[in-house]
mmCIF file of C-alpha atoms in Angstrom:
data_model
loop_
_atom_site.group_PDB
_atom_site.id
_atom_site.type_symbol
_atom_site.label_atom_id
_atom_site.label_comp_id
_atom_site.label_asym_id
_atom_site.label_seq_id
_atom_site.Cartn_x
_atom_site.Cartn_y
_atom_site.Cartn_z
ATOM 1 C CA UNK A 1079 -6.503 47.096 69.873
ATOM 2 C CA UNK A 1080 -15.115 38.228 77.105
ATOM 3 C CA UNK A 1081 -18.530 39.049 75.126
ATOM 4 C CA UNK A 1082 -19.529 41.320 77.193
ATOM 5 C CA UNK A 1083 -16.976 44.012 77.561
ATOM 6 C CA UNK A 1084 -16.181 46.769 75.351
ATOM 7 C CA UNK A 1085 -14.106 44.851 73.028
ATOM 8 C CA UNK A 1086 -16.306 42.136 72.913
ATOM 9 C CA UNK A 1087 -16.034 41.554 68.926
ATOM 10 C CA UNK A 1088 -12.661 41.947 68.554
ATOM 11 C CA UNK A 1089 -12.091 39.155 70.938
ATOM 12 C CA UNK A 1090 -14.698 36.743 69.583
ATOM 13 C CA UNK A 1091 -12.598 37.132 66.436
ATOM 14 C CA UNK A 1092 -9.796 36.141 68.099
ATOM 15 C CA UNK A 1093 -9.257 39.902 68.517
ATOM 16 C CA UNK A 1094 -12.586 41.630 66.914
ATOM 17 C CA UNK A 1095 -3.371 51.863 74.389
ATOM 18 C CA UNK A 1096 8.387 59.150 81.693
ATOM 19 C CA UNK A 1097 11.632 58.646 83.286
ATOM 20 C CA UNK A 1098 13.493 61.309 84.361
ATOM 21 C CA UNK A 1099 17.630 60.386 84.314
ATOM 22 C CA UNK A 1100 20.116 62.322 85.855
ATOM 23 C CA UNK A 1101 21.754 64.950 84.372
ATOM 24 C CA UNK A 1102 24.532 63.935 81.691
ATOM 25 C CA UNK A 1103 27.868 66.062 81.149
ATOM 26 C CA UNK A 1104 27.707 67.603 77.732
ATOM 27 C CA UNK A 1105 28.311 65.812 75.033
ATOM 28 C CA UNK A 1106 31.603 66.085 73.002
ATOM 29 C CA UNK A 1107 31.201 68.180 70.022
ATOM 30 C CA UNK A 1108 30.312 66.156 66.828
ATOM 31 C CA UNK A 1109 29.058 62.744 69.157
ATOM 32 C CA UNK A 1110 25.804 61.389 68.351
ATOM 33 C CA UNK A 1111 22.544 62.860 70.586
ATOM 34 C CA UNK A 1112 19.753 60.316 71.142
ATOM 35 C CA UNK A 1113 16.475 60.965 69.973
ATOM 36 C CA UNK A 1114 13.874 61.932 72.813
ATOM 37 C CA UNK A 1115 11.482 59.289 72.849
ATOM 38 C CA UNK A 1116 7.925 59.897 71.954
ATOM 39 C CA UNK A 1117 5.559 60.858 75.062
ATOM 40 C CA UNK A 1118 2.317 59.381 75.601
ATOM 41 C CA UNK A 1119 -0.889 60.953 76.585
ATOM 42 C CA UNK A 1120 -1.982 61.038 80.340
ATOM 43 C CA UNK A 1121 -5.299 59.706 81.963
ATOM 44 C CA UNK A 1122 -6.850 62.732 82.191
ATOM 45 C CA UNK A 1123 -6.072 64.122 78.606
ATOM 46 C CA UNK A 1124 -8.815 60.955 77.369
ATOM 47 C CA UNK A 1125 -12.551 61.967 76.271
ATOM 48 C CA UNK A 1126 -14.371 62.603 79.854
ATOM 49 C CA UNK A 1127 -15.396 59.147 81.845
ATOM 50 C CA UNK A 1128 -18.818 59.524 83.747
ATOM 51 C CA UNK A 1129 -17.284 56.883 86.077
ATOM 52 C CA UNK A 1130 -14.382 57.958 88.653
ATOM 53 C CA UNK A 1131 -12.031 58.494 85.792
ATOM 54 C CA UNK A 1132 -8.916 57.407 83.799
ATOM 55 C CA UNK A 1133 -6.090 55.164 84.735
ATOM 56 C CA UNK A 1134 -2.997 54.806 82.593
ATOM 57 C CA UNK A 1135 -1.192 51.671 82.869
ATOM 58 C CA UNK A 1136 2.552 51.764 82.174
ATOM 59 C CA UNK A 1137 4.536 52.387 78.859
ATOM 60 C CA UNK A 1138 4.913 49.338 77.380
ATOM 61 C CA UNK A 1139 7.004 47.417 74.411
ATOM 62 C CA UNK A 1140 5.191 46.175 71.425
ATOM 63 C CA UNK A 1141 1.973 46.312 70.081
ATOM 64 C CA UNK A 1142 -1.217 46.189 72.645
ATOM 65 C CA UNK A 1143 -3.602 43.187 72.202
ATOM 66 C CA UNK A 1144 -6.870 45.189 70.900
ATOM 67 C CA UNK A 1145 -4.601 46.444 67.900
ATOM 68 C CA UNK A 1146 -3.017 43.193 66.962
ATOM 69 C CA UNK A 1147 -6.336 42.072 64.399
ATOM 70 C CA UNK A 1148 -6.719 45.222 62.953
ATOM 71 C CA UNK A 1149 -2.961 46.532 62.513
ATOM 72 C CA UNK A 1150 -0.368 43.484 63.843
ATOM 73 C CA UNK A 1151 1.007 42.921 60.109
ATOM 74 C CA UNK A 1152 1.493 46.355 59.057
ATOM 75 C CA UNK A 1153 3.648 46.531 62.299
ATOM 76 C CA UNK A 1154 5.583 44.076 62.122
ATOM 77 C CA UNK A 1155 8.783 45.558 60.496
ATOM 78 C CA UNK A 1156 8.706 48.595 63.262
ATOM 79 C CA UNK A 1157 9.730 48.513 67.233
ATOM 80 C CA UNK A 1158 6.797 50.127 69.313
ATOM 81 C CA UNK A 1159 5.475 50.812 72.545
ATOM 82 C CA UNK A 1160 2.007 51.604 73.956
ATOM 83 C CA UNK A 1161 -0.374 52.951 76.809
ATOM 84 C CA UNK A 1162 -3.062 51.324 78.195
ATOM 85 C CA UNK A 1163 -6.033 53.131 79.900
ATOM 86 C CA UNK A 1164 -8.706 51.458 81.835
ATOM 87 C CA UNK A 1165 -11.716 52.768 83.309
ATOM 88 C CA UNK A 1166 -14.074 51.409 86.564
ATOM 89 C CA UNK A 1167 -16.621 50.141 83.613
ATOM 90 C CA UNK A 1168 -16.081 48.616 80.132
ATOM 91 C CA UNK A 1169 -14.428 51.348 78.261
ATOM 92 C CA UNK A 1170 -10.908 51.477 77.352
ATOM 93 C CA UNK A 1171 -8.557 52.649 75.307
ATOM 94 C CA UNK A 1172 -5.165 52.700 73.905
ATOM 95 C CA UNK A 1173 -2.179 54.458 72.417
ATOM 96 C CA UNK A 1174 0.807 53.016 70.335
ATOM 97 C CA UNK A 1175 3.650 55.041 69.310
ATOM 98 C CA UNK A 1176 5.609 53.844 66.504
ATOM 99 C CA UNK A 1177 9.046 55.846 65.685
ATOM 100 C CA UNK A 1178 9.963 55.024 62.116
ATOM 101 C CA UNK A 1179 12.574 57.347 62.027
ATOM 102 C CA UNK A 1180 12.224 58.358 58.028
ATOM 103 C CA UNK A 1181 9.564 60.577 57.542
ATOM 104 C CA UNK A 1182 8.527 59.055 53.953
ATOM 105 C CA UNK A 1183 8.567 55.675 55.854
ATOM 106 C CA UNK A 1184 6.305 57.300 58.580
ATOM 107 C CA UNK A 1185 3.770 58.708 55.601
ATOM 108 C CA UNK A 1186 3.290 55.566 54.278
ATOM 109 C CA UNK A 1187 3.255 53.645 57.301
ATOM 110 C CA UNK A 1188 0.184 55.922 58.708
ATOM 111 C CA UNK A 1189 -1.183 55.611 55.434
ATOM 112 C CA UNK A 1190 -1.340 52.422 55.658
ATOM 113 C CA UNK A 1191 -2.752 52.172 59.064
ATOM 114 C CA UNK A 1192 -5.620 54.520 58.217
ATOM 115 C CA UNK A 1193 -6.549 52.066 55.264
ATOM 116 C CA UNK A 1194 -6.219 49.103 57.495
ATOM 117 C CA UNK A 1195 -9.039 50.450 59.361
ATOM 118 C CA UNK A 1196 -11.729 49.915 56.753
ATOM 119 C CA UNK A 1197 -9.864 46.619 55.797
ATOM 120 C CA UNK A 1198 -10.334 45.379 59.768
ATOM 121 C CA UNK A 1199 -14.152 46.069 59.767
ATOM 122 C CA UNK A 1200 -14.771 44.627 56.017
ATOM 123 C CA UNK A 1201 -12.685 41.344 57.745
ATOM 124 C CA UNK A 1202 -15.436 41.618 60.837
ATOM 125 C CA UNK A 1203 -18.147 42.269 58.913
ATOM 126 C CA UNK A 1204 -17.699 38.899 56.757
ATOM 127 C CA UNK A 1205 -16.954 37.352 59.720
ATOM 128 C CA UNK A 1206 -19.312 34.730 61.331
ATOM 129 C CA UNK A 1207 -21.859 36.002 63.745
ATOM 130 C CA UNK A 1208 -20.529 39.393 63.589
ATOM 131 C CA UNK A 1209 -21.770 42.923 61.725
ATOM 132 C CA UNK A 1210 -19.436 45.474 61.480
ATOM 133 C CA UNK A 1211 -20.337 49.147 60.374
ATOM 134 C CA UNK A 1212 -17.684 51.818 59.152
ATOM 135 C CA UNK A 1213 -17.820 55.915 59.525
ATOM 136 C CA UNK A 1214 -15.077 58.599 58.646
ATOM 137 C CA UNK A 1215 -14.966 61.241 61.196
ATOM 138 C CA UNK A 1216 -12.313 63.104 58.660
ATOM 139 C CA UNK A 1217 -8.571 64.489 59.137
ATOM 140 C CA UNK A 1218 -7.211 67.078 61.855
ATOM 141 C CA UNK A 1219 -4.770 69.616 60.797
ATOM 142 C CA UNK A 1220 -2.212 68.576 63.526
ATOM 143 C CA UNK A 1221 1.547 68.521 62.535
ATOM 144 C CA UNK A 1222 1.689 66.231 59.679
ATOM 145 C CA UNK A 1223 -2.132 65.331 59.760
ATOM 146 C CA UNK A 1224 -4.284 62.845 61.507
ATOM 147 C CA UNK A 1225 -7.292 61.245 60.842
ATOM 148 C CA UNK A 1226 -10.516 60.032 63.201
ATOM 149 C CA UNK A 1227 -12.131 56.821 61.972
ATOM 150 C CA UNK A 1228 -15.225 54.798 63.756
ATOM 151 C CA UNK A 1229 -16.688 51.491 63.945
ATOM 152 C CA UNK A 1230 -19.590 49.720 65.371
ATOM 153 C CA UNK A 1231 -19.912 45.692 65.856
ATOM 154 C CA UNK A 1232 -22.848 43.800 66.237
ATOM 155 C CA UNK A 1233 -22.544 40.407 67.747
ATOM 156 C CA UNK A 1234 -25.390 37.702 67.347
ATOM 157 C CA UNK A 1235 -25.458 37.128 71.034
ATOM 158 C CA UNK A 1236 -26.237 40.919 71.389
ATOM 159 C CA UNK A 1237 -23.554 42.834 72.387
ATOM 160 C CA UNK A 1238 -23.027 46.464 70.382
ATOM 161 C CA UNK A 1239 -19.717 47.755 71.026
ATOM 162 C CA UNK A 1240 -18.722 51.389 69.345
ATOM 163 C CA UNK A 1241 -14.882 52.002 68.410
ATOM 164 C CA UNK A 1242 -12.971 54.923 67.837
ATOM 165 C CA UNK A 1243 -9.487 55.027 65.865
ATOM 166 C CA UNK A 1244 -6.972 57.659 65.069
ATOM 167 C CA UNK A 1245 -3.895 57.496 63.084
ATOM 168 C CA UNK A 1246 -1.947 60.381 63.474
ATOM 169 C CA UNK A 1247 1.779 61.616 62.307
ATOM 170 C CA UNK A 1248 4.715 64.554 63.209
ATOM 171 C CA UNK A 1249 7.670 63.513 61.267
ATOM 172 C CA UNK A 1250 8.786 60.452 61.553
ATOM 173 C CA UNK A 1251 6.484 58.807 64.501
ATOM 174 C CA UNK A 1252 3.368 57.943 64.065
ATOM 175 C CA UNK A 1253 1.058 57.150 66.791
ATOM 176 C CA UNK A 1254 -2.261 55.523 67.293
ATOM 177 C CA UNK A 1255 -4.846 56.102 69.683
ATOM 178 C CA UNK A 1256 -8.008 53.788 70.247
ATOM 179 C CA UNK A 1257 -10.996 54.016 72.287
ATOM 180 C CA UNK A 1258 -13.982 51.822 72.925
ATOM 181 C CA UNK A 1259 -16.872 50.680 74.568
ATOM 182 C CA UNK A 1260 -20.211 49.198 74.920
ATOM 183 C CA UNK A 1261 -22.958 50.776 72.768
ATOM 184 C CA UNK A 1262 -23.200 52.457 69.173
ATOM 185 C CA UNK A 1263 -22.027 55.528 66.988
ATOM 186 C CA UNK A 1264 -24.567 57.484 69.045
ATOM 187 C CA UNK A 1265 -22.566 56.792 72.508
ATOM 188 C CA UNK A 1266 -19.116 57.670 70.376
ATOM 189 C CA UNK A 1267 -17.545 61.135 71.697
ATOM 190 C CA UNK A 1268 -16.056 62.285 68.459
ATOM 191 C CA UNK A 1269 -15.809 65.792 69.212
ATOM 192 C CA UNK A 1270 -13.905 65.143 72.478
ATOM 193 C CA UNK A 1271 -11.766 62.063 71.175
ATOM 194 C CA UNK A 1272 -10.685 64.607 67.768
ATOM 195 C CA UNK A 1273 -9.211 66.552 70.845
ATOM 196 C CA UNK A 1274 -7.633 63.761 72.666
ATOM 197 C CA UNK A 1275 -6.418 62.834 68.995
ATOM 198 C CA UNK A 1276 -4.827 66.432 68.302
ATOM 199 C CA UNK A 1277 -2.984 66.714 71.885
ATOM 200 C CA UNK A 1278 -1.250 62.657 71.146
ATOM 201 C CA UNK A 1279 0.386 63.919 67.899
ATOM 202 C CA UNK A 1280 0.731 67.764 69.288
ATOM 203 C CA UNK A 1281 2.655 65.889 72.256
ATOM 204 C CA UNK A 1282 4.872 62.843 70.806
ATOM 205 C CA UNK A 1283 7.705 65.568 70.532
#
């Protein structure tokens, strides 16, 4: 997923996200159908901005920088693509799709994601120059289940940065969406990121 922007932390640590084809003859009976790929959430579907707004970068392959510390190893063995959104001040966010194909595959993997969470802030916390606090913001009942973690980092320069982190699941695709900016858990917009949360998994498919 420079001190002084909202991901601060993560990178002091060396830390601390359509096309539309033509038309295709049908298919002869029995031949193999592609899998739709997963779609992404838009700009404006991300918890309200007081700046000017949202922009979504494009889709792209791999894993996006500000997830690498907290979830690059778990990923490793999967292909995966992400969003990046930007705003006119220092808040992003981003969302990684991850299409495992197996849906006991896909359980594990976003159970493993959601535990790599609290692993990723222990690692900051007993990091140098860095305090790291963890909260649980629960599970959503959305397809197969999501669930909304938080984080807060304290750097010994002084800059507070407040994170937000779902891991979410409908069959085999899990996806991941991150926010995060300057500040504390009081400046973090659960309510509204649990709904940006539920419309990522309610859309992959």
């Amino acid at each position: 997923m420079p001190k002084h922007t909202r991901a601060g932390a993560l990178t002091a640590l060396v830390v601390a996200g359509l096309a539309a084809g033509t038309a295709l003859a049908a298919a002869p009976a029995g031949a193999a159908t592609k899998a739709p790929a997963p779609k992404f959430l838009s700009a404006s579907e991300l918890p309200p901005h007081p700046s000017s707004g949202w922009v979504a970068d494009k889709v792209t392959d791999g894993v996006p920088e500000e997830m690498q510390y907290c979830f690059g190893e778990a990923l490793l063995a999967y292909d995966s693509r992400y969003r990046t959104f930007r705003t006119e001040l220092e808040t992003g966010a981003e969302q990684l799709n991850v299409v495992v194909g197996d849906n006991a595959k896909a359980k594990a993997l976003a159970t493993r994601l959601d535990k790599e969470v609290r692993r990723c802030v222990a690692r900051m916390d007993a990091a140098a120059d860095i305090e790291a606090d963890y909260k649980s913001y629960g599970s959503l009942p959305v397809e197969e289940g999501a669930r909304v973690h938080g984080f807060a980092t304290r750097a010994s320069w002084g800059a507070k940065d407040i994170h937000l982190v779902s891991v979410g699941r409908d069959g085999g695709t899990v996806t991941v969406v991150q926010w995060g900016q300057m500040g504390d858990f009081t400046d973090a917009p659960v309510k509204a990121f649990k709904k940006t949360t539920t419309t990522a998994v309610n859309k992959l498919y």
